[in-house]
Amino acid sequence: NLTKWIILRELSEDGAYLERLLEKILLEIQSKNNLLIQVNKKYVASMPEVIATVEGKLGKLTNVRVEADHDLGDKGIILESDNGIINASLEEQMKNLEKLFEVVGINKNGPSTEA
């Protein structure tokens, strides 16, 4: 719960969350060409600025298309490239956190007491 709280706080702290998220998933997908970036419809207009900031750090992105995803939650990105698809929606990130904690023996109710 603390980890989720920290992530949610990071989301509301400043307007650079989408920039950090896009940079992270571009590094993860290892591609800067032929990209489809899907975001919540309210962020489509701000994506050229986000992309420009990320290009300043990672270099030129080519053949980039931004689309509104009406099913995507508030702050998140789904990135498609020739190398694959990364769903970095907040919901998916929370699911992955829960899976990670389950692997290390921590469930929603706290640490596992099994020996």
mmCIF file of C-alpha atoms in Angstrom:
data_model
loop_
_atom_site.group_PDB
_atom_site.id
_atom_site.type_symbol
_atom_site.label_atom_id
_atom_site.label_comp_id
_atom_site.label_asym_id
_atom_site.label_seq_id
_atom_site.Cartn_x
_atom_site.Cartn_y
_atom_site.Cartn_z
ATOM 1 C CA ASN A 1 0.000 0.000 0.000
ATOM 2 C CA LEU A 2 2.883 2.367 0.770
ATOM 3 C CA THR A 3 4.405 1.731 -2.646
ATOM 4 C CA LYS A 4 1.077 2.438 -4.326
ATOM 5 C CA TRP A 5 0.696 5.627 -2.293
ATOM 6 C CA ILE A 6 4.163 6.804 -3.362
ATOM 7 C CA ILE A 7 3.384 6.114 -7.021
ATOM 8 C CA LEU A 8 0.069 7.926 -6.830
ATOM 9 C CA ARG A 9 1.761 10.869 -5.116
ATOM 10 C CA GLU A 10 4.367 10.983 -7.881
ATOM 11 C CA LEU A 11 1.520 11.162 -10.396
ATOM 12 C CA SER A 12 0.070 14.256 -8.779
ATOM 13 C CA GLU A 13 3.313 16.036 -7.834
ATOM 14 C CA ASP A 14 4.171 17.582 -11.178
ATOM 15 C CA GLY A 15 3.320 17.532 -14.837
ATOM 16 C CA ALA A 16 6.411 15.556 -15.840
ATOM 17 C CA TYR A 17 5.061 12.079 -15.051
ATOM 18 C CA LEU A 18 4.181 11.281 -18.668
ATOM 19 C CA GLU A 19 7.626 12.467 -19.778
ATOM 20 C CA ARG A 20 9.357 10.180 -17.260
ATOM 21 C CA LEU A 21 7.062 7.291 -18.140
ATOM 22 C CA LEU A 22 7.572 7.670 -21.897
ATOM 23 C CA GLU A 23 11.339 7.896 -21.453
ATOM 24 C CA LYS A 24 11.356 4.757 -19.295
ATOM 25 C CA ILE A 25 9.292 2.649 -21.668
ATOM 26 C CA LEU A 26 11.216 3.840 -24.734
ATOM 27 C CA LEU A 27 14.400 2.655 -23.052
ATOM 28 C CA GLU A 28 12.703 -0.611 -22.176
ATOM 29 C CA ILE A 29 11.353 -1.265 -25.676
ATOM 30 C CA GLN A 30 14.678 -0.186 -27.231
ATOM 31 C CA SER A 31 13.156 1.549 -30.226
ATOM 32 C CA LYS A 32 12.802 5.136 -31.390
ATOM 33 C CA ASN A 33 11.143 4.445 -34.757
ATOM 34 C CA ASN A 34 7.651 3.516 -35.939
ATOM 35 C CA LEU A 35 5.967 4.276 -32.634
ATOM 36 C CA LEU A 36 2.307 4.380 -31.708
ATOM 37 C CA ILE A 37 1.755 6.176 -28.416
ATOM 38 C CA GLN A 38 -1.695 5.790 -26.907
ATOM 39 C CA VAL A 39 -2.742 8.065 -24.044
ATOM 40 C CA ASN A 40 -5.910 9.196 -22.338
ATOM 41 C CA LYS A 41 -7.779 11.634 -24.597
ATOM 42 C CA LYS A 42 -7.131 14.564 -22.247
ATOM 43 C CA TYR A 43 -3.347 14.236 -22.770
ATOM 44 C CA VAL A 44 -3.265 13.983 -26.582
ATOM 45 C CA ALA A 45 -2.854 17.760 -27.024
ATOM 46 C CA SER A 46 0.112 17.889 -24.614
ATOM 47 C CA MET A 47 1.992 14.958 -26.173
ATOM 48 C CA PRO A 48 4.013 17.014 -28.706
ATOM 49 C CA GLU A 49 5.638 18.829 -25.759
ATOM 50 C CA VAL A 50 6.170 15.540 -23.901
ATOM 51 C CA ILE A 51 7.757 13.980 -26.994
ATOM 52 C CA ALA A 52 9.990 17.031 -27.547
ATOM 53 C CA THR A 53 11.270 16.815 -23.963
ATOM 54 C CA VAL A 54 11.970 13.095 -24.296
ATOM 55 C CA GLU A 55 13.728 13.652 -27.635
ATOM 56 C CA GLY A 56 15.981 16.151 -25.870
ATOM 57 C CA LYS A 57 17.144 13.313 -23.629
ATOM 58 C CA LEU A 58 17.053 10.274 -25.921
ATOM 59 C CA GLY A 59 17.415 11.665 -29.436
ATOM 60 C CA LYS A 60 15.042 12.006 -32.373
ATOM 61 C CA LEU A 61 11.948 9.797 -32.509
ATOM 62 C CA THR A 62 10.812 9.061 -36.062
ATOM 63 C CA ASN A 63 7.453 8.047 -37.474
ATOM 64 C CA VAL A 64 5.566 8.699 -34.232
ATOM 65 C CA ARG A 65 1.794 8.668 -34.052
ATOM 66 C CA VAL A 66 -0.222 9.660 -30.979
ATOM 67 C CA GLU A 67 -3.746 8.359 -30.483
ATOM 68 C CA ALA A 68 -6.382 8.731 -27.809
ATOM 69 C CA ASP A 69 -7.288 5.510 -26.046
ATOM 70 C CA HIS A 70 -10.721 5.933 -24.506
ATOM 71 C CA ASP A 71 -10.248 2.849 -22.295
ATOM 72 C CA LEU A 72 -6.916 3.983 -20.877
ATOM 73 C CA GLY A 73 -6.999 5.330 -17.346
ATOM 74 C CA ASP A 74 -5.974 8.839 -16.366
ATOM 75 C CA LYS A 75 -2.166 8.758 -16.542
ATOM 76 C CA GLY A 76 -0.649 5.975 -18.506
ATOM 77 C CA ILE A 77 0.783 5.110 -21.883
ATOM 78 C CA ILE A 78 0.512 2.157 -24.194
ATOM 79 C CA LEU A 79 3.498 2.115 -26.523
ATOM 80 C CA GLU A 80 3.623 0.004 -29.671
ATOM 81 C CA SER A 81 6.736 -0.400 -31.798
ATOM 82 C CA ASP A 82 8.263 -2.934 -34.138
ATOM 83 C CA ASN A 83 9.800 -4.511 -31.024
ATOM 84 C CA GLY A 84 6.490 -5.096 -29.247
ATOM 85 C CA ILE A 85 3.882 -3.472 -27.030
ATOM 86 C CA ILE A 86 4.271 -2.103 -23.519
ATOM 87 C CA ASN A 87 1.168 -1.375 -21.500
ATOM 88 C CA ALA A 88 2.260 1.224 -18.947
ATOM 89 C CA SER A 89 -1.212 2.093 -17.755
ATOM 90 C CA LEU A 90 -1.510 2.764 -14.045
ATOM 91 C CA GLU A 91 -3.758 -0.271 -13.678
ATOM 92 C CA GLU A 92 -1.183 -2.532 -15.330
ATOM 93 C CA GLN A 93 1.643 -1.096 -13.221
ATOM 94 C CA MET A 94 -0.337 -1.801 -10.038
ATOM 95 C CA LYS A 95 -1.030 -5.382 -11.176
ATOM 96 C CA ASN A 96 2.677 -5.880 -11.819
ATOM 97 C CA LEU A 97 3.527 -4.506 -8.371
ATOM 98 C CA GLU A 98 1.090 -6.920 -6.765
ATOM 99 C CA LYS A 99 2.614 -9.821 -8.733
ATOM 100 C CA LEU A 100 6.107 -8.749 -7.652
ATOM 101 C CA PHE A 101 5.114 -8.631 -3.995
ATOM 102 C CA GLU A 102 3.426 -12.040 -4.284
ATOM 103 C CA VAL A 103 6.661 -13.489 -5.658
ATOM 104 C CA VAL A 104 8.613 -12.216 -2.634
ATOM 105 C CA GLY A 105 5.940 -13.476 -0.244
ATOM 106 C CA ILE A 106 4.026 -10.292 0.514
ATOM 107 C CA ASN A 107 0.323 -10.298 -0.177
ATOM 108 C CA LYS A 108 -2.245 -7.534 0.182
ATOM 109 C CA ASN A 109 -2.570 -8.337 3.901
ATOM 110 C CA GLY A 110 1.150 -7.952 4.668
ATOM 111 C CA PRO A 111 4.133 -10.324 4.843
ATOM 112 C CA SER A 112 3.469 -14.020 4.575
ATOM 113 C CA THR A 113 3.769 -15.921 7.853
ATOM 114 C CA GLU A 114 4.280 -19.277 6.171
ATOM 115 C CA ALA A 115 7.602 -20.986 6.824
#
